């Protein structure tokens, strides 16, 4: 037995052990610096010349939301008179989101307008960030390069604003990065901002149209955007600007950089890059940039067999029969745009299914009810992301904008010449392609009114003649499914007044979407649009 | 010497034995040779005649004392003739016996039922139960739930008031869900800190069979010493250990079990579908027509699952060293084909004492390897397969005449048997942990201890879908393979200095310490497709052509974080009547903003042992009465690394001059203000014991408020570069009561019955979601998601409301067209087709307001029987299966009930909708665990010290009005109570087991 007082270590030893431990604790770090391995932090990043394109890219990539899920396509087409997404056997009620779009009964939590807000401001903020980085010298660029990049970013910013002025109208103009919360501007101010920005930067923009400027803002793309906002200036700012539309269009026409594509369907083919019509395209790629899934929403699951796809589409949206009925008999754009009737198996030619025109009700449609948009090529092996580049601004639109401006300034025959020129490629017979000024001044040929389940008109609603309604039809046939029908219908006063399919007019206020709840929540400077 | 009798005891209370041994060694050293007047010897046994080794024998009012030896024998020489000997031992009542003239005194120690002297494991040390001033629960192995348990938490399911443990998934690789005292964080989850022998680990670090006891620190004053992760409580797992002077033993635990799906959903079978066709029903999609077969698709992909578990523990020791080594094998089958888990765990712990036991060293190693089939890419189970079995047309055959898998082109519709059989996957995990600790007793009440642990976890995953899988037959991938691996390494170090002393009636302990922890994670993964043959499966990724075609993916990552803390604790005990514990932890995490890395977490608690007061002397019926109260602050670490730093990421591609280049975009805002979520908790409790502890228990009330709770706020851009930011804004309150009652109604030589009842309540409220900087003008956000095609949120998190509120349309009736009639918040009625999102309202809450349990243990001679009942009250469940499949209009197979008249009126003709009709009452009572055991009489088998066989059933019966598979559904996160339609169904398990020691 040992004595309890028999110490193993002396006092001195023990004190030194304690001191050593205390030292170890001090040494054993109180250092809490974060070590970063697979991320880039602002602090650790110094941009080089090769990073400039990557930094600028972030201002362009948000544009790809256009044909993405609940993107610009849905925003422009779902509330209009062509596309309807009814309840089908596999669902598509989706909490009523598509019915709200069709009925114009959206709220501030509706996703399609929110996506537009988010993506456009994402692009605007990125453009501003690039400008800030150039102006503050963070990016290693020459003065010449700096001028060109700033001009391109400002033009791109104006493009985003041209979408926002159309969708939400009263949005904040953010022309630089600051610590202040953005302040709301009126729709007219936004319109004026777009016009002045584009006018100012156009001289500095490139005139080159080749692979190096493909999908980028050139001088011609800027003129195109300018023409578009002038075309709608009565809606945006209360005054028309038809002559300026013609001026801007003439600049593009005179450049000689573009011409009408001989083939209508070539414009929408998988390999449409470099098509002579494309003023500004949004490049998509199955592998690198696969956001285009609008085709998945329109095609049926069994179209996998029809096109030999590597994906099974979801089968939601189809065409309102009233619009199909409006086509002229020999217009090849009907079959170039819509998948109709028997759908044949790509491998053996057997009938996979038969699409019918009729769509009984937005509450209850079968899979095969309604014609589907087949305008954009589905190549064999296509997946959930289509490789077609979206023709956001195309030369036909330049001609048609000029024609509309002429038509509305009492030069209907000049307008008719242009429209005939555009129609020629879509008719076998020149006589069928030819239209007259008087025809273009006439009423629309779409039979408006709500539809009963048997496809007859249930309630005709407002049947007042639409001024230049026939020209609106021409826009519809030419640009069906090109994410613009809503804008055109508003300009012609149809959107706010007519009934179609299961839709009845709700009032002028629906020409603007409500500002999103989350945007109102995070920025107290914002007020809701009138009527909401 | 009666080892045969001693050893059975050891395994009923092994941790107690360990203390006993250590104590005996210490005491032996303390005994000094003294002048003798009278020599007394005797044997100390318990009431079953088993020797008690290491019991203290002291002459009252002197320093003279000794301890009993291994056989319970003692010898003491008293100093005075009228000496009184005090016999004491942990877990037994202390006895005082006057020596008188006798030279032999045999003592029978009575077990202390109240277990006031039981040792409770608290942070960085232990405390006697009597001295505990905070809310701490202890469950010993003899009270554990028996049978095929998923992890350590299921061992104590229903045993601890306020700790909810549920096993919502039947997946053998999934663990339990735990929540203690409600949901205290928005993003931080409810997972408690788990310590395995003092080092942070998980509920799976050691095998359940290897655990000696589990302590649960519940209130803030108890967990404040663990500051960082103390908010959701601390679960302290103590493994079975050897002790010095212990005879070598081998203990075996093993069982076989059979699991079946607890409850199957009633879908139309082939005959019922044909009846529907005959009645004139027409369907689209799956049930388009009769394909002539009779297939029970769920049967085709499920099985009776047989599992086996074997556990061996070797223990033994001499005077200065002891060793524990164990090996565990668990081969668990899941109820789905190919669903399994096979795991080996080995543990070795060696203790060594030197310099008269002043220096103690421990070296420990825990290693485990787990392998399971992967039906999903990287995961054990693929819920899509189960969904396909439920919704598939029962008249379709599994294979066509040519022996190919029978497939049709229907939207999201694939043969589930093919899906399983044409998928090959394996995930393999390896865990390692190396412990080294040293402690030195300086002799003058000061002990220093250092501990270092290195932890590692690696996994490697492989996954392949053959060319007969729909990924090829429908989607043209021509074989799809993926591989991935993750690697984790952690260092954990701790240095503490303990002080322990008494001055008359004053007892004081003190502790100061330092804690260091770092964690590093890294990994990579890659996929490919278009393989020349199925023969390689996932083992030859490079042979696929998908890489060249731009169809292959890959990724890798690495991140790390650090936690550093200083802490101190002080306890004071005056006359065993007034108790105080105070602690402070100062902790820093690398995850927080530059200016807010450190946080202070104080805790203080007080106790008053009323039964020790002189005025209570006459209350003979009262054996314990203690009032406790405490206050403590704990924290929650930020959920992921680098949240305070601004981040850039190379994002999606951009076409530049014919080449695709990656964009560089902001991915995170800098947030130098990011700081600790802090939870302040007040706790008051009363412990009581009456009638010699035959009835004892405790009552606790807690009120906890989480401040600065983290939430991802949407922020305007500009001025921010990125649209959301993690900010400390929200405030959440939880309060409730906890009751625990232990009763021993019968206790005789041959028959014992003890009952344990728990009841706990919780009231949760979101006090605030905004502050001056971050605002939600509408004071709510929506959570949870129904998925396609209903596509709407299920829950709303709103200021002033509890977490877990279902938010949707309230259905009250159905119209003649079979469309729901919705009651708007203003009371008006509209058909669902006209209802908008503004017509939604609160439809219930997915978190139970109270939990209860009733555990019974009955022993009759050699038989023992455990019956555990458990339940939860006052909550709702959103039955996804009914919401999706109780509808005759859908394009897939339906539940039988889809054709029932809704509200007794008409069949449903509406689209699938989230309406209150599917929000059901979740209240339930489960007969959760029944175990019947038989211990062979002591001499029945010669080589074995004990031999027990038992049969056990888990999840045996459920009494509930809930129509789904199991009312114990997911309760974590912000959308609790969603009974997802693809959930791996929970199982019912029957087990046959053996324990023996030799």
CSV table of N, CA and C in Angstrom, one decimal, chain B residues 763-878:
chain,number,residue,atom,x,y,z
B,763,UNK,N,-45.3,23.8,-27.4
B,763,UNK,CA,-46.0,24.8,-28.2
B,763,UNK,C,-45.0,25.7,-28.9
B,764,UNK,N,-45.1,25.8,-30.2
B,764,UNK,CA,-44.1,26.5,-31.0
B,764,UNK,C,-44.7,27.7,-31.5
B,765,UNK,N,-43.9,28.8,-31.6
B,765,UNK,CA,-44.4,30.0,-32.2
B,765,UNK,C,-43.3,30.7,-32.9
B,766,UNK,N,-43.5,31.2,-34.1
B,766,UNK,CA,-42.6,32.1,-34.8
B,766,UNK,C,-42.8,33.5,-34.3
B,767,UNK,N,-42.0,34.0,-33.5
B,767,UNK,CA,-42.2,35.4,-33.0
B,767,UNK,C,-42.0,36.4,-34.0
B,768,UNK,N,-40.9,36.3,-34.8
B,768,UNK,CA,-40.7,37.3,-35.8
B,768,UNK,C,-39.8,36.7,-36.9
B,769,UNK,N,-40.1,37.3,-38.1
B,769,UNK,CA,-39.3,36.8,-39.3
B,769,UNK,C,-38.5,38.0,-39.9
B,770,UNK,N,-38.6,39.2,-39.3
B,770,UNK,CA,-38.0,40.4,-39.8
B,770,UNK,C,-37.3,41.2,-38.8
B,771,UNK,N,-36.3,42.0,-39.2
B,771,UNK,CA,-35.8,43.0,-38.3
B,771,UNK,C,-35.7,44.3,-39.2
B,772,UNK,N,-34.9,45.3,-38.7
B,772,UNK,CA,-34.8,46.5,-39.4
B,772,UNK,C,-34.3,46.4,-40.8
B,773,UNK,N,-33.3,45.5,-40.9
B,773,UNK,CA,-32.7,45.4,-42.2
B,773,UNK,C,-33.3,44.4,-43.2
B,774,UNK,N,-33.8,43.3,-42.6
B,774,UNK,CA,-34.5,42.3,-43.5
B,774,UNK,C,-35.9,42.2,-43.1
B,775,UNK,N,-36.7,42.5,-44.1
B,775,UNK,CA,-38.2,42.5,-43.9
B,775,UNK,C,-38.9,41.6,-44.8
B,776,UNK,N,-39.9,41.0,-44.2
B,776,UNK,CA,-40.9,40.3,-45.1
B,776,UNK,C,-42.2,41.1,-44.8
B,777,UNK,N,-42.6,42.0,-45.8
B,777,UNK,CA,-43.7,42.8,-45.5
B,777,UNK,C,-45.0,42.0,-45.3
B,778,UNK,N,-45.0,40.8,-45.8
B,778,UNK,CA,-46.2,40.0,-45.6
B,778,UNK,C,-46.0,38.9,-44.5
B,779,UNK,N,-45.0,39.1,-43.7
B,779,UNK,CA,-44.7,38.2,-42.5
B,779,UNK,C,-44.9,36.7,-42.7
B,780,UNK,N,-44.7,36.2,-43.9
B,780,UNK,CA,-44.7,34.8,-44.1
B,780,UNK,C,-43.9,34.4,-45.3
B,781,UNK,N,-43.6,33.1,-45.4
B,781,UNK,CA,-43.2,32.5,-46.6
B,781,UNK,C,-43.7,31.1,-46.7
B,782,UNK,N,-43.9,30.6,-47.9
B,782,UNK,CA,-44.5,29.3,-48.1
B,782,UNK,C,-43.4,28.2,-48.2
B,783,UNK,N,-43.7,27.0,-47.7
B,783,UNK,CA,-42.8,25.9,-47.7
B,783,UNK,C,-43.5,24.6,-48.1
B,784,UNK,N,-42.7,23.6,-48.4
B,784,UNK,CA,-43.3,22.3,-48.8
B,784,UNK,C,-43.8,22.4,-50.2
B,785,UNK,N,-43.9,21.2,-50.8
B,785,UNK,CA,-44.3,21.2,-52.2
B,785,UNK,C,-45.0,19.9,-52.6
B,786,UNK,N,-46.1,20.0,-53.2
B,786,UNK,CA,-46.8,18.8,-53.6
B,786,UNK,C,-46.2,18.0,-54.7
B,787,UNK,N,-45.4,18.7,-55.5
B,787,UNK,CA,-44.9,18.0,-56.7
B,787,UNK,C,-45.9,18.0,-57.8
B,788,UNK,N,-45.4,17.5,-58.9
B,788,UNK,CA,-46.3,17.4,-60.1
B,788,UNK,C,-47.4,16.4,-59.9
B,789,UNK,N,-48.6,16.6,-60.4
B,789,UNK,CA,-49.1,17.8,-61.2
B,789,UNK,C,-49.8,18.8,-60.4
B,790,UNK,N,-49.8,18.7,-59.1
B,790,UNK,CA,-50.6,19.6,-58.3
B,790,UNK,C,-49.8,20.9,-58.1
B,791,UNK,N,-48.5,20.8,-57.9
B,791,UNK,CA,-47.6,22.0,-58.0
B,791,UNK,C,-48.0,23.2,-57.2
B,792,UNK,N,-48.1,22.9,-55.9
B,792,UNK,CA,-48.4,24.1,-55.0
B,792,UNK,C,-47.7,23.8,-53.7
B,793,UNK,N,-47.5,24.9,-52.9
B,793,UNK,CA,-46.9,24.7,-51.6
B,793,UNK,C,-47.9,24.1,-50.6
B,794,UNK,N,-47.3,23.5,-49.6
B,794,UNK,CA,-48.2,22.8,-48.6
B,794,UNK,C,-48.2,23.5,-47.3
B,795,UNK,N,-47.2,24.3,-46.9
B,795,UNK,CA,-47.1,24.9,-45.6
B,795,UNK,C,-46.8,26.4,-45.7
B,796,UNK,N,-47.3,27.1,-44.6
B,796,UNK,CA,-46.9,28.5,-44.5
B,796,UNK,C,-46.2,28.7,-43.2
B,797,UNK,N,-45.1,29.4,-43.3
B,797,UNK,CA,-44.4,29.8,-42.1
B,797,UNK,C,-44.7,31.3,-41.9
B,798,UNK,N,-45.3,31.6,-40.8
B,798,UNK,CA,-45.9,32.9,-40.6
B,798,UNK,C,-45.6,33.4,-39.2
B,799,UNK,N,-45.3,34.7,-39.1
B,799,UNK,CA,-45.1,35.3,-37.8
B,799,UNK,C,-46.4,35.1,-36.9
B,800,UNK,N,-46.1,34.8,-35.6
B,800,UNK,CA,-47.3,34.6,-34.7
B,800,UNK,C,-47.9,33.2,-34.8
B,801,UNK,N,-47.4,32.4,-35.8
B,801,UNK,CA,-48.0,31.1,-35.9
B,801,UNK,C,-46.9,30.0,-35.6
B,802,UNK,N,-47.3,28.8,-35.3
B,802,UNK,CA,-46.3,27.8,-35.1
B,802,UNK,C,-45.8,27.3,-36.5
B,803,UNK,N,-44.6,26.7,-36.4
B,803,UNK,CA,-44.0,26.0,-37.6
B,803,UNK,C,-44.8,24.8,-37.9
B,804,UNK,N,-45.0,24.5,-39.1
B,804,UNK,CA,-45.8,23.3,-39.5
B,804,UNK,C,-47.2,23.4,-39.9
B,805,UNK,N,-47.6,24.7,-40.1
B,805,UNK,CA,-49.0,24.9,-40.5
B,805,UNK,C,-49.3,24.5,-41.9
B,806,UNK,N,-50.3,23.6,-42.1
B,806,UNK,CA,-50.7,23.4,-43.5
B,806,UNK,C,-51.5,24.6,-44.0
B,807,UNK,N,-51.2,24.9,-45.2
B,807,UNK,CA,-51.9,26.1,-45.8
B,807,UNK,C,-52.4,25.8,-47.2
B,808,UNK,N,-53.8,25.7,-47.3
B,808,UNK,CA,-54.3,25.4,-48.6
B,808,UNK,C,-55.8,25.6,-48.6
B,809,UNK,N,-56.5,25.0,-49.6
B,809,UNK,CA,-57.9,25.3,-49.7
B,809,UNK,C,-58.7,24.4,-48.8
B,810,UNK,N,-59.7,24.9,-48.2
B,810,UNK,CA,-60.5,24.2,-47.2
B,810,UNK,C,-61.7,23.6,-48.0
B,811,UNK,N,-61.8,22.3,-48.2
B,811,UNK,CA,-62.9,21.7,-48.9
B,811,UNK,C,-64.0,21.3,-47.8
B,812,UNK,N,-65.2,21.7,-48.2
B,812,UNK,CA,-66.3,21.4,-47.2
B,812,UNK,C,-67.4,20.6,-47.9
B,813,UNK,N,-67.4,20.5,-49.2
B,813,UNK,CA,-68.5,19.8,-49.8
B,813,UNK,C,-68.1,19.5,-51.3
B,814,UNK,N,-69.0,18.8,-52.0
B,814,UNK,CA,-68.7,18.5,-53.4
B,814,UNK,C,-69.9,18.8,-54.2
B,815,UNK,N,-69.8,19.4,-55.4
B,815,UNK,CA,-71.0,19.7,-56.1
B,815,UNK,C,-71.4,18.5,-57.0
B,816,UNK,N,-72.5,18.7,-57.8
B,816,UNK,CA,-73.0,17.6,-58.5
B,816,UNK,C,-72.1,17.1,-59.6
B,817,UNK,N,-71.2,18.1,-60.1
B,817,UNK,CA,-70.2,17.7,-61.1
B,817,UNK,C,-69.0,17.0,-60.5
B,818,UNK,N,-69.0,16.8,-59.2
B,818,UNK,CA,-67.9,16.2,-58.6
B,818,UNK,C,-66.7,17.1,-58.4
B,819,UNK,N,-67.0,18.4,-58.3
B,819,UNK,CA,-65.9,19.4,-58.1
B,819,UNK,C,-66.0,19.8,-56.6
B,820,UNK,N,-64.8,19.9,-56.0
B,820,UNK,CA,-64.8,20.4,-54.6
B,820,UNK,C,-65.5,21.7,-54.4
B,821,UNK,N,-66.2,21.8,-53.3
B,821,UNK,CA,-66.7,23.1,-52.9
B,821,UNK,C,-65.7,23.6,-51.8
B,822,UNK,N,-65.2,24.8,-52.0
B,822,UNK,CA,-64.2,25.4,-51.1
B,822,UNK,C,-64.8,26.5,-50.3
B,823,UNK,N,-64.5,26.4,-49.0
B,823,UNK,CA,-64.9,27.5,-48.1
B,823,UNK,C,-63.8,28.5,-48.1
B,824,UNK,N,-64.1,29.8,-48.5
B,824,UNK,CA,-63.1,30.8,-48.5
B,824,UNK,C,-62.9,31.3,-47.0
B,825,UNK,N,-61.8,32.0,-46.8
B,825,UNK,CA,-61.6,32.5,-45.4
B,825,UNK,C,-62.8,33.3,-44.9
B,826,UNK,N,-63.5,34.0,-45.8
B,826,UNK,CA,-64.6,34.9,-45.3
B,826,UNK,C,-65.9,34.0,-45.2
B,827,UNK,N,-65.8,32.7,-45.4
B,827,UNK,CA,-67.0,31.9,-45.1
B,827,UNK,C,-67.8,31.6,-46.4
B,828,UNK,N,-67.6,32.3,-47.5
B,828,UNK,CA,-68.4,32.0,-48.7
B,828,UNK,C,-67.9,30.8,-49.4
B,829,UNK,N,-68.7,30.2,-50.2
B,829,UNK,CA,-68.4,28.9,-50.8
B,829,UNK,C,-68.2,29.1,-52.3
B,830,UNK,N,-67.2,28.5,-52.9
B,830,UNK,CA,-67.0,28.5,-54.3
B,830,UNK,C,-66.5,27.1,-54.8
B,831,UNK,N,-66.8,26.8,-56.0
B,831,UNK,CA,-66.2,25.6,-56.6
B,831,UNK,C,-64.7,25.7,-56.7
B,832,UNK,N,-64.0,24.6,-56.5
B,832,UNK,CA,-62.5,24.7,-56.5
B,832,UNK,C,-62.0,25.3,-57.8
B,833,UNK,N,-62.7,25.1,-58.9
B,833,UNK,CA,-62.3,25.7,-60.2
B,833,UNK,C,-62.2,27.2,-60.2
B,834,UNK,N,-63.0,27.8,-59.2
B,834,UNK,CA,-63.0,29.3,-59.2
B,834,UNK,C,-62.2,29.8,-58.0
B,835,UNK,N,-61.7,28.9,-57.2
B,835,UNK,CA,-60.9,29.3,-56.0
B,835,UNK,C,-59.5,29.8,-56.4
B,836,UNK,N,-59.0,30.8,-55.8
B,836,UNK,CA,-57.7,31.3,-56.1
B,836,UNK,C,-56.7,31.0,-55.0
B,837,UNK,N,-55.5,31.3,-55.2
B,837,UNK,CA,-54.5,31.1,-54.1
B,837,UNK,C,-54.8,32.0,-52.9
B,838,UNK,N,-55.5,33.1,-53.1
B,838,UNK,CA,-55.9,33.9,-52.0
B,838,UNK,C,-57.0,33.3,-51.1
B,839,UNK,N,-57.6,32.2,-51.6
B,839,UNK,CA,-58.6,31.6,-50.8
B,839,UNK,C,-58.1,30.5,-49.8
B,840,UNK,N,-56.7,30.4,-49.8
B,840,UNK,CA,-56.1,29.4,-48.9
B,840,UNK,C,-56.2,29.8,-47.4
B,841,UNK,N,-56.2,28.9,-46.6
B,841,UNK,CA,-56.1,29.2,-45.1
B,841,UNK,C,-55.4,28.0,-44.4
B,842,UNK,N,-55.3,28.2,-43.1
B,842,UNK,CA,-54.6,27.2,-42.2
B,842,UNK,C,-55.5,26.0,-42.1
B,843,UNK,N,-54.9,24.8,-42.4
B,843,UNK,CA,-55.7,23.6,-42.4
B,843,UNK,C,-55.3,22.7,-41.3
B,844,UNK,N,-54.4,23.1,-40.4
B,844,UNK,CA,-53.9,22.1,-39.4
B,844,UNK,C,-52.4,22.3,-39.2
B,845,UNK,N,-51.8,21.4,-38.4
B,845,UNK,CA,-50.4,21.6,-38.1
B,845,UNK,C,-49.8,20.2,-38.1
B,846,UNK,N,-48.6,20.0,-38.6
B,846,UNK,CA,-48.0,18.7,-38.8
B,846,UNK,C,-47.2,18.3,-37.6
B,847,UNK,N,-47.0,19.1,-36.6
B,847,UNK,CA,-46.2,18.8,-35.4
B,847,UNK,C,-47.1,18.4,-34.2
B,848,UNK,N,-46.9,17.2,-33.7
B,848,UNK,CA,-47.7,16.9,-32.5
B,848,UNK,C,-47.5,17.9,-31.3
B,849,UNK,N,-48.6,18.2,-30.7
B,849,UNK,CA,-48.5,19.1,-29.5
B,849,UNK,C,-48.1,18.3,-28.3
B,850,UNK,N,-48.3,17.0,-28.3
B,850,UNK,CA,-47.8,16.2,-27.1
B,850,UNK,C,-47.5,14.8,-27.5
B,851,UNK,N,-46.6,14.2,-26.8
B,851,UNK,CA,-46.2,12.8,-27.0
B,851,UNK,C,-46.4,12.1,-25.6
B,852,UNK,N,-46.7,10.8,-25.7
B,852,UNK,CA,-46.7,10.1,-24.4
B,852,UNK,C,-46.2,8.7,-24.7
B,853,UNK,N,-45.8,8.1,-23.5
B,853,UNK,CA,-45.4,6.7,-23.7
B,853,UNK,C,-45.6,6.0,-22.3
B,854,UNK,N,-45.8,4.7,-22.4
B,854,UNK,CA,-46.0,3.9,-21.2
B,854,UNK,C,-45.2,2.6,-21.4
B,855,UNK,N,-44.1,2.5,-20.6
B,855,UNK,CA,-43.2,1.3,-20.8
B,855,UNK,C,-43.3,0.4,-19.5
B,856,UNK,N,-43.5,-0.8,-19.7
B,856,UNK,CA,-43.7,-1.8,-18.6
B,856,UNK,C,-42.6,-2.9,-18.7
B,857,UNK,N,-42.0,-3.1,-17.5
B,857,UNK,CA,-41.1,-4.3,-17.4
B,857,UNK,C,-41.6,-5.2,-16.3
B,858,UNK,N,-41.9,-6.4,-16.7
B,858,UNK,CA,-42.3,-7.4,-15.7
B,858,UNK,C,-41.3,-8.5,-15.6
B,859,UNK,N,-40.9,-8.9,-14.4
B,859,UNK,CA,-40.1,-10.1,-14.3
B,859,UNK,C,-40.8,-11.1,-13.4
B,860,UNK,N,-40.9,-12.3,-13.9
B,860,UNK,CA,-41.4,-13.4,-13.1
B,860,UNK,C,-40.4,-14.5,-13.1
B,861,UNK,N,-39.8,-14.8,-11.9
B,861,UNK,CA,-38.8,-15.8,-11.9
B,861,UNK,C,-37.7,-15.5,-13.0
B,862,UNK,N,-37.6,-16.5,-13.9
B,862,UNK,CA,-36.6,-16.3,-14.9
B,862,UNK,C,-37.1,-15.6,-16.2
B,863,UNK,N,-38.4,-15.3,-16.2
B,863,UNK,CA,-39.0,-14.7,-17.3
B,863,UNK,C,-39.0,-13.1,-17.2
B,864,UNK,N,-38.8,-12.5,-18.3
B,864,UNK,CA,-39.0,-11.0,-18.3
B,864,UNK,C,-39.8,-10.6,-19.5
B,865,UNK,N,-40.6,-9.6,-19.3
B,865,UNK,CA,-41.5,-9.2,-20.4
B,865,UNK,C,-41.5,-7.7,-20.4
B,866,UNK,N,-41.3,-7.1,-21.6
B,866,UNK,CA,-41.3,-5.6,-21.8
B,866,UNK,C,-42.4,-5.3,-22.7
B,867,UNK,N,-43.2,-4.4,-22.3
B,867,UNK,CA,-44.3,-3.9,-23.2
B,867,UNK,C,-44.2,-2.4,-23.3
B,868,UNK,N,-44.0,-1.8,-24.5
B,868,UNK,CA,-43.8,-0.4,-24.6
B,868,UNK,C,-44.9,0.1,-25.5
B,869,UNK,N,-45.6,1.1,-25.0
B,869,UNK,CA,-46.7,1.8,-25.8
B,869,UNK,C,-46.3,3.2,-25.9
B,870,UNK,N,-46.6,3.8,-27.1
B,870,UNK,CA,-46.1,5.1,-27.4
B,870,UNK,C,-47.2,5.8,-28.3
B,871,UNK,N,-47.2,7.1,-28.2
B,871,UNK,CA,-48.2,7.8,-29.1
B,871,UNK,C,-47.9,9.3,-29.1
B,872,UNK,N,-48.6,10.0,-30.0
B,872,UNK,CA,-48.5,11.4,-30.2
B,872,UNK,C,-49.9,11.9,-30.4
B,873,UNK,N,-50.2,13.2,-29.9
B,873,UNK,CA,-51.5,13.7,-30.0
B,873,UNK,C,-51.5,15.1,-30.6
B,874,UNK,N,-52.7,15.4,-31.2
B,874,UNK,CA,-53.0,16.7,-31.6
B,874,UNK,C,-52.1,17.2,-32.7
B,875,UNK,N,-52.2,16.6,-33.8
B,875,UNK,CA,-51.5,17.1,-35.0
B,875,UNK,C,-52.2,16.5,-36.3
B,876,UNK,N,-51.8,17.0,-37.4
B,876,UNK,CA,-52.4,16.6,-38.7
B,876,UNK,C,-51.4,16.0,-39.6
B,877,UNK,N,-51.8,15.2,-40.6
B,877,UNK,CA,-51.0,14.7,-41.6
B,877,UNK,C,-51.6,15.0,-42.9
B,878,UNK,N,-50.8,15.4,-43.9
B,878,UNK,CA,-51.3,15.5,-45.3
B,878,UNK,C,-51.0,14.2,-46.0
